[in-house]
mmCIF file of C-alpha atoms and ligand atoms in Angstrom:
data_model
loop_
_atom_site.group_PDB
_atom_site.id
_atom_site.type_symbol
_atom_site.label_atom_id
_atom_site.label_comp_id
_atom_site.label_asym_id
_atom_site.label_seq_id
_atom_site.Cartn_x
_atom_site.Cartn_y
_atom_site.Cartn_z
ATOM 1 C CA MET O 1 90.473 51.136 -93.218
ATOM 2 C CA ARG O 2 89.249 50.368 -96.861
ATOM 3 C CA ILE O 3 91.566 48.703 -99.362
ATOM 4 C CA ALA O 4 90.383 48.779 -102.928
ATOM 5 C CA LEU O 5 91.597 45.870 -105.110
ATOM 6 C CA ILE O 6 92.107 46.146 -108.910
ATOM 7 C CA SER O 7 93.716 43.618 -111.262
ATOM 8 C CA ASP O 8 94.272 42.870 -114.877
ATOM 9 C CA ILE O 9 94.018 46.393 -116.501
ATOM 10 C CA HIS O 10 95.759 45.290 -119.556
ATOM 11 C CA GLY O 11 96.698 48.593 -121.056
ATOM 12 C CA ASN O 12 93.004 49.778 -120.753
ATOM 13 C CA LEU O 13 93.589 53.227 -119.865
ATOM 14 C CA GLU O 14 89.692 54.320 -120.040
ATOM 15 C CA ALA O 15 88.682 51.526 -117.770
ATOM 16 C CA LEU O 16 91.496 52.286 -115.367
ATOM 17 C CA GLN O 17 90.464 55.901 -115.154
ATOM 18 C CA THR O 18 87.083 55.407 -114.682
ATOM 19 C CA VAL O 19 87.635 52.721 -111.808
ATOM 20 C CA LEU O 20 89.912 55.058 -110.069
ATOM 21 C CA ALA O 21 87.384 57.900 -110.321
ATOM 22 C CA ASP O 22 84.670 55.629 -108.713
ATOM 23 C CA ILE O 23 87.236 54.430 -106.162
ATOM 24 C CA ASP O 24 88.028 57.945 -104.992
ATOM 25 C CA ARG O 25 84.326 58.625 -104.545
ATOM 26 C CA GLN O 26 84.380 55.502 -101.941
ATOM 27 C CA ILE O 27 87.679 55.645 -100.147
ATOM 28 C CA ASP O 28 90.070 58.126 -99.110
ATOM 29 C CA THR O 29 93.794 57.497 -99.650
ATOM 30 C CA LYS O 30 94.971 60.499 -97.961
ATOM 31 C CA ALA O 31 93.223 59.192 -94.780
ATOM 32 C CA GLY O 32 95.053 55.883 -94.843
ATOM 33 C CA ASP O 33 92.698 54.008 -97.246
ATOM 34 C CA ARG O 34 94.724 51.862 -99.834
ATOM 35 C CA ILE O 35 94.671 50.620 -103.208
ATOM 36 C CA TRP O 36 96.215 47.375 -104.353
ATOM 37 C CA CYS O 37 96.998 46.133 -107.793
ATOM 38 C CA LEU O 38 97.238 42.344 -108.315
ATOM 39 C CA GLY O 39 99.095 42.530 -111.695
ATOM 40 C CA ASP O 40 98.610 42.439 -115.426
ATOM 41 C CA ILE O 41 98.808 46.118 -115.513
ATOM 42 C CA ILE O 42 99.784 45.683 -119.332
ATOM 43 C CA GLY O 43 99.399 43.289 -122.258
ATOM 44 C CA TYR O 44 96.431 43.395 -125.075
ATOM 45 C CA GLY O 45 95.476 47.010 -124.403
ATOM 46 C CA PRO O 46 96.513 50.291 -126.349
ATOM 47 C CA ASN O 47 97.892 52.352 -123.366
ATOM 48 C CA PRO O 48 100.425 50.371 -121.586
ATOM 49 C CA VAL O 49 102.760 53.300 -120.678
ATOM 50 C CA GLU O 50 99.942 55.432 -119.173
ATOM 51 C CA CYS O 51 98.608 52.500 -117.339
ATOM 52 C CA VAL O 52 101.842 51.867 -115.740
ATOM 53 C CA GLU O 53 102.314 55.373 -114.822
ATOM 54 C CA LEU O 54 98.906 55.738 -113.156
ATOM 55 C CA VAL O 55 99.271 52.456 -111.382
ATOM 56 C CA ALA O 56 102.785 53.736 -109.941
ATOM 57 C CA GLN O 57 101.253 56.936 -108.811
ATOM 58 C CA ARG O 58 97.980 55.723 -107.277
ATOM 59 C CA CYS O 59 98.583 52.021 -105.973
ATOM 60 C CA ASP O 60 100.442 51.189 -102.828
ATOM 61 C CA TRP O 61 102.215 48.363 -104.795
ATOM 62 C CA SER O 62 101.304 46.001 -107.817
ATOM 63 C CA LEU O 63 102.170 42.382 -108.328
ATOM 64 C CA LEU O 64 103.851 41.014 -111.520
ATOM 65 C CA GLY O 65 101.429 39.406 -113.610
ATOM 66 C CA ASN O 66 102.253 37.079 -116.568
ATOM 67 C CA HIS O 67 101.583 39.646 -119.121
ATOM 68 C CA ASP O 68 103.839 42.208 -117.111
ATOM 69 C CA TYR O 69 106.417 39.301 -117.141
ATOM 70 C CA ALA O 70 106.004 38.814 -120.989
ATOM 71 C CA ALA O 71 106.766 42.483 -121.816
ATOM 72 C CA LEU O 72 109.499 42.657 -119.399
ATOM 73 C CA TYR O 73 111.120 39.284 -119.874
ATOM 74 C CA GLU O 74 109.524 37.049 -122.344
ATOM 75 C CA PRO O 75 106.142 35.603 -123.363
ATOM 76 C CA THR O 76 105.552 32.022 -122.060
ATOM 77 C CA ASN O 77 102.524 30.094 -123.089
ATOM 78 C CA PHE O 78 101.044 32.824 -125.271
ATOM 79 C CA ASN O 79 98.919 32.397 -128.199
ATOM 80 C CA ARG O 80 100.037 34.338 -131.373
ATOM 81 C CA ALA O 81 97.976 37.475 -130.626
ATOM 82 C CA ALA O 82 99.076 37.627 -127.193
ATOM 83 C CA GLU O 83 102.581 37.216 -128.009
ATOM 84 C CA GLN O 84 102.380 39.775 -130.721
ATOM 85 C CA ALA O 85 100.831 42.287 -128.316
ATOM 86 C CA ALA O 86 103.475 41.560 -125.633
ATOM 87 C CA TYR O 87 106.162 42.437 -128.146
ATOM 88 C CA TRP O 88 104.112 45.655 -129.299
ATOM 89 C CA THR O 89 103.679 46.484 -125.639
ATOM 90 C CA ARG O 90 107.486 46.140 -125.046
ATOM 91 C CA GLU O 91 107.817 48.586 -128.140
ATOM 92 C CA GLN O 92 105.981 51.287 -126.380
ATOM 93 C CA PHE O 93 108.103 51.340 -123.456
ATOM 94 C CA GLU O 94 111.364 51.307 -125.459
ATOM 95 C CA ALA O 95 109.784 54.194 -127.808
ATOM 96 C CA GLU O 96 108.970 56.283 -124.497
ATOM 97 C CA THR O 97 112.579 55.947 -123.288
ATOM 98 C CA GLN O 98 113.839 57.131 -126.627
ATOM 99 C CA ARG O 99 111.425 60.220 -126.413
ATOM 100 C CA ASN O 100 112.046 60.767 -122.720
ATOM 101 C CA GLN O 101 115.193 58.923 -121.014
ATOM 102 C CA GLN O 102 113.998 59.854 -117.509
ATOM 103 C CA ARG O 103 110.406 58.870 -117.648
ATOM 104 C CA GLY O 104 111.418 55.705 -119.767
ATOM 105 C CA SER O 105 113.803 54.516 -117.045
ATOM 106 C CA ARG O 106 111.523 55.217 -114.291
ATOM 107 C CA LEU O 107 108.627 53.158 -115.804
ATOM 108 C CA TRP O 108 111.189 50.259 -116.535
ATOM 109 C CA GLU O 109 112.304 50.204 -113.223
ATOM 110 C CA PHE O 110 108.836 50.160 -111.665
ATOM 111 C CA LEU O 111 108.126 47.243 -113.775
ATOM 112 C CA GLY O 112 111.438 45.501 -112.918
ATOM 113 C CA LYS O 113 110.747 45.907 -109.188
ATOM 114 C CA LEU O 114 107.010 44.355 -109.111
ATOM 115 C CA ARG O 115 106.914 41.411 -106.662
ATOM 116 C CA VAL O 116 105.421 37.993 -107.374
ATOM 117 C CA ARG O 117 103.797 37.778 -103.840
ATOM 118 C CA VAL O 118 102.855 40.304 -101.222
ATOM 119 C CA LYS O 119 102.151 39.407 -97.657
ATOM 120 C CA GLU O 120 100.225 42.071 -95.744
ATOM 121 C CA GLY O 121 98.909 41.040 -92.198
ATOM 122 C CA PRO O 122 96.437 38.456 -92.811
ATOM 123 C CA PHE O 123 96.324 38.771 -96.710
ATOM 124 C CA LEU O 124 98.592 37.002 -99.196
ATOM 125 C CA ALA O 125 98.341 38.607 -102.566
ATOM 126 C CA VAL O 126 99.515 36.677 -105.759
ATOM 127 C CA HIS O 127 98.607 37.049 -109.506
ATOM 128 C CA GLY O 128 97.740 33.673 -110.313
ATOM 129 C CA SER O 129 97.839 31.291 -107.252
ATOM 130 C CA PRO O 130 99.879 30.738 -104.025
ATOM 131 C CA ARG O 131 101.568 27.537 -105.606
ATOM 132 C CA LYS O 132 102.537 29.107 -109.129
ATOM 133 C CA PRO O 133 102.104 32.974 -108.408
ATOM 134 C CA ILE O 134 102.564 34.114 -111.890
ATOM 135 C CA ASN O 135 100.983 31.477 -114.308
ATOM 136 C CA GLU O 136 98.547 29.254 -112.442
ATOM 137 C CA TYR O 137 94.861 29.793 -113.002
ATOM 138 C CA ILE O 138 92.303 29.204 -110.246
ATOM 139 C CA PHE O 139 89.055 29.198 -112.144
ATOM 140 C CA PRO O 140 85.516 28.952 -110.698
ATOM 141 C CA GLU O 141 85.040 25.561 -112.126
ATOM 142 C CA ASP O 142 87.905 24.358 -109.807
ATOM 143 C CA GLY O 143 86.121 25.332 -106.691
ATOM 144 C CA PRO O 144 84.056 22.068 -106.210
ATOM 145 C CA ARG O 145 87.170 19.923 -107.035
ATOM 146 C CA SER O 146 88.657 20.122 -103.603
ATOM 147 C CA GLN O 147 91.489 17.661 -104.633
ATOM 148 C CA ARG O 148 93.061 20.346 -106.782
ATOM 149 C CA MET O 149 92.273 23.098 -104.431
ATOM 150 C CA GLN O 150 93.468 21.620 -101.210
ATOM 151 C CA PRO O 151 97.275 22.083 -101.863
ATOM 152 C CA ILE O 152 96.317 25.736 -102.987
ATOM 153 C CA PHE O 153 94.425 26.548 -99.765
ATOM 154 C CA ASP O 154 97.278 24.685 -97.883
ATOM 155 C CA ARG O 155 99.447 27.483 -98.772
ATOM 156 C CA PHE O 156 97.836 30.580 -96.988
ATOM 157 C CA GLU O 157 96.626 31.286 -93.666
ATOM 158 C CA TRP O 158 93.341 33.235 -94.162
ATOM 159 C CA ILE O 159 92.785 35.449 -97.191
ATOM 160 C CA CYS O 160 94.412 34.944 -100.559
ATOM 161 C CA LEU O 161 94.176 37.651 -103.220
ATOM 162 C CA VAL O 162 94.339 36.786 -106.776
ATOM 163 C CA GLY O 163 93.708 38.058 -110.376
ATOM 164 C CA HIS O 164 94.489 36.223 -113.627
ATOM 165 C CA THR O 165 91.132 34.747 -114.600
ATOM 166 C CA HIS O 166 89.370 38.047 -115.138
ATOM 167 C CA VAL O 167 86.260 36.300 -113.207
ATOM 168 C CA PRO O 168 85.262 38.032 -109.875
ATOM 169 C CA GLY O 169 84.150 36.165 -106.853
ATOM 170 C CA VAL O 170 85.285 34.088 -103.777
ATOM 171 C CA PHE O 171 86.469 30.773 -103.546
ATOM 172 C CA ILE O 172 85.613 28.839 -100.146
ATOM 173 C CA THR O 173 87.296 25.582 -99.576
ATOM 174 C CA ASP O 174 84.788 23.447 -101.804
ATOM 175 C CA ASP O 175 82.880 26.017 -103.780
ATOM 176 C CA PHE O 176 83.050 29.196 -105.781
ATOM 177 C CA VAL O 177 80.679 32.140 -104.614
ATOM 178 C CA LYS O 178 79.685 34.188 -107.677
ATOM 179 C CA VAL O 179 79.028 38.040 -106.945
ATOM 180 C CA ALA O 180 75.516 37.564 -108.359
ATOM 181 C CA ASP O 181 74.800 35.198 -105.427
ATOM 182 C CA MET O 182 76.114 37.564 -102.560
ATOM 183 C CA PRO O 183 73.812 39.858 -100.662
ATOM 184 C CA GLU O 184 74.471 43.484 -101.966
ATOM 185 C CA SER O 185 77.579 42.017 -103.902
ATOM 186 C CA THR O 186 79.192 41.479 -100.673
ATOM 187 C CA PHE O 187 81.045 38.551 -98.989
ATOM 188 C CA THR O 188 81.740 38.547 -95.339
ATOM 189 C CA PHE O 189 84.818 37.168 -93.807
ATOM 190 C CA ARG O 190 84.729 34.837 -91.156
ATOM 191 C CA GLU O 191 87.421 33.880 -88.722
ATOM 192 C CA GLY O 192 88.867 30.570 -89.425
ATOM 193 C CA GLU O 193 87.335 30.226 -92.984
ATOM 194 C CA LYS O 194 90.024 30.371 -95.613
ATOM 195 C CA VAL O 195 89.021 32.196 -98.737
ATOM 196 C CA ILE O 196 90.506 33.303 -102.121
ATOM 197 C CA VAL O 197 89.292 36.646 -103.312
ATOM 198 C CA ASN O 198 89.374 37.649 -106.997
ATOM 199 C CA PRO O 199 88.230 41.210 -107.854
ATOM 200 C CA GLY O 200 87.792 40.419 -111.483
ATOM 201 C CA SER O 201 89.419 42.288 -114.053
ATOM 202 C CA VAL O 202 89.516 46.193 -114.787
ATOM 203 C CA GLY O 203 90.465 46.157 -118.531
ATOM 204 C CA GLN O 204 89.197 42.894 -119.876
ATOM 205 C CA PRO O 205 86.575 41.216 -117.944
ATOM 206 C CA ARG O 206 85.577 37.602 -119.147
ATOM 207 C CA ASP O 207 82.515 36.763 -117.318
ATOM 208 C CA THR O 208 80.312 38.023 -120.190
ATOM 209 C CA ILE O 209 79.604 41.180 -118.230
ATOM 210 C CA PRO O 210 81.728 43.978 -120.105
ATOM 211 C CA GLU O 211 81.724 46.621 -117.339
ATOM 212 C CA ALA O 212 85.237 46.960 -115.506
ATOM 213 C CA SER O 213 85.169 45.056 -112.285
ATOM 214 C CA TYR O 214 86.718 45.883 -109.093
ATOM 215 C CA ALA O 215 86.499 45.228 -105.216
ATOM 216 C CA ILE O 216 86.664 47.226 -101.944
ATOM 217 C CA MET O 217 87.532 45.296 -98.555
ATOM 218 C CA GLU O 218 86.627 46.714 -95.255
ATOM 219 C CA VAL O 219 89.109 46.041 -92.594
ATOM 220 C CA ASP O 220 89.313 47.064 -89.042
ATOM 221 C CA ASP O 221 90.879 45.110 -86.167
ATOM 222 C CA ARG O 222 90.444 42.331 -88.707
ATOM 223 C CA PRO O 223 89.189 41.995 -92.399
ATOM 224 C CA ARG O 224 85.483 41.979 -92.239
ATOM 225 C CA SER O 225 84.041 41.952 -95.711
ATOM 226 C CA VAL O 226 84.763 42.505 -99.511
ATOM 227 C CA LYS O 227 82.177 44.263 -101.770
ATOM 228 C CA PHE O 228 82.346 43.983 -105.809
ATOM 229 C CA PHE O 229 81.659 46.827 -108.250
ATOM 230 C CA ARG O 230 80.799 46.727 -111.998
ATOM 231 C CA ILE O 231 81.584 50.223 -113.747
ATOM 232 C CA PRO O 232 80.549 50.954 -117.343
ATOM 233 C CA TYR O 233 83.336 52.922 -119.241
ATOM 234 C CA ASP O 234 83.973 54.029 -122.823
ATOM 235 C CA ILE O 235 84.498 50.667 -124.492
ATOM 236 C CA ASP O 236 84.294 52.083 -127.987
ATOM 237 C CA ALA O 237 87.123 54.547 -127.422
ATOM 238 C CA VAL O 238 89.404 51.605 -126.628
ATOM 239 C CA LYS O 239 88.200 49.516 -129.428
ATOM 240 C CA ALA O 240 88.778 52.289 -131.764
ATOM 241 C CA LYS O 241 92.401 52.627 -130.807
ATOM 242 C CA ILE O 242 92.989 48.710 -130.831
ATOM 243 C CA PHE O 243 91.689 48.681 -134.184
ATOM 244 C CA SER O 244 93.970 51.380 -135.412
ATOM 245 C CA ILE O 245 97.063 49.521 -134.196
ATOM 246 C CA GLU O 246 98.103 47.065 -136.620
ATOM 247 C CA LYS O 247 99.904 44.706 -134.093
ATOM 248 C CA LEU O 248 97.079 44.449 -131.930
ATOM 249 C CA ASP O 249 94.402 42.017 -133.198
ATOM 250 C CA ASN O 250 90.941 43.108 -133.747
ATOM 251 C CA TRP O 251 89.697 40.419 -131.538
ATOM 252 C CA LEU O 252 91.110 42.236 -128.538
ATOM 253 C CA GLY O 253 88.841 44.974 -129.132
ATOM 254 C CA GLU O 254 85.801 42.686 -130.044
ATOM 255 C CA ARG O 255 86.123 40.880 -126.722
ATOM 256 C CA LEU O 256 85.834 43.847 -124.791
ATOM 257 C CA THR O 257 82.148 44.323 -125.866
ATOM 258 C CA GLN O 258 81.510 40.659 -125.377
ATOM 259 C CA GLY O 259 83.111 40.554 -121.928
ATOM 260 C CA ARG O 260 84.994 37.545 -122.707
HETATM 261 ZN ZN1 ZN G 1 95.296 39.183 -117.158
#
């Protein structure tokens, strides 16, 4: 079985559509392959409603990210641009509910039921970290600092799946393995070796590579490996939409080109 991991879409429909098309070339969801979403479907980007609809249709499940939480409940620890974007995002769902009550309620219900942690066999999935599932960041530079990492690694059995930092790669107990350092962008799981896998961000990569990021895991009687992918998409189209929406800061468009 193959399991595609997507995360941090942030209302970027062009990136999401491009990634899903690429996933469809590699896996077969009708034959039992799966797509899991690690949260932050919305926030920052210009197409939150469409992205939630698509994730609801295509993914087995999605987690609740801090930006999903912000739009649904309230923004916590957000800077001004992020907070304004969260309120604008909420308005889009309210407007959709005005236009089409049924579709609106279906989307609110989907958002309201997003879970903060999902346990599937050897996998524990959380948006941020197993300690603070919605808000804690596990940054690559935290890898070698095992004092900080140890309590995090103590909270899962084998493979933890996270998003949130928008930086793809794999944490082993005392290091962070960059995708560029993996043979064929693939990390092989070993029994007894705990790892944290971050597939990177579909809609707002922050590792200076602007292409959309995602990953596919190979699983048979046990998890075997995870391979990372980068996919170019129409960034200019998304930027143009962001620039045309007053409540979305222009920086939110600029950063897509810069990959940060
Ligand atoms: Zn995010």
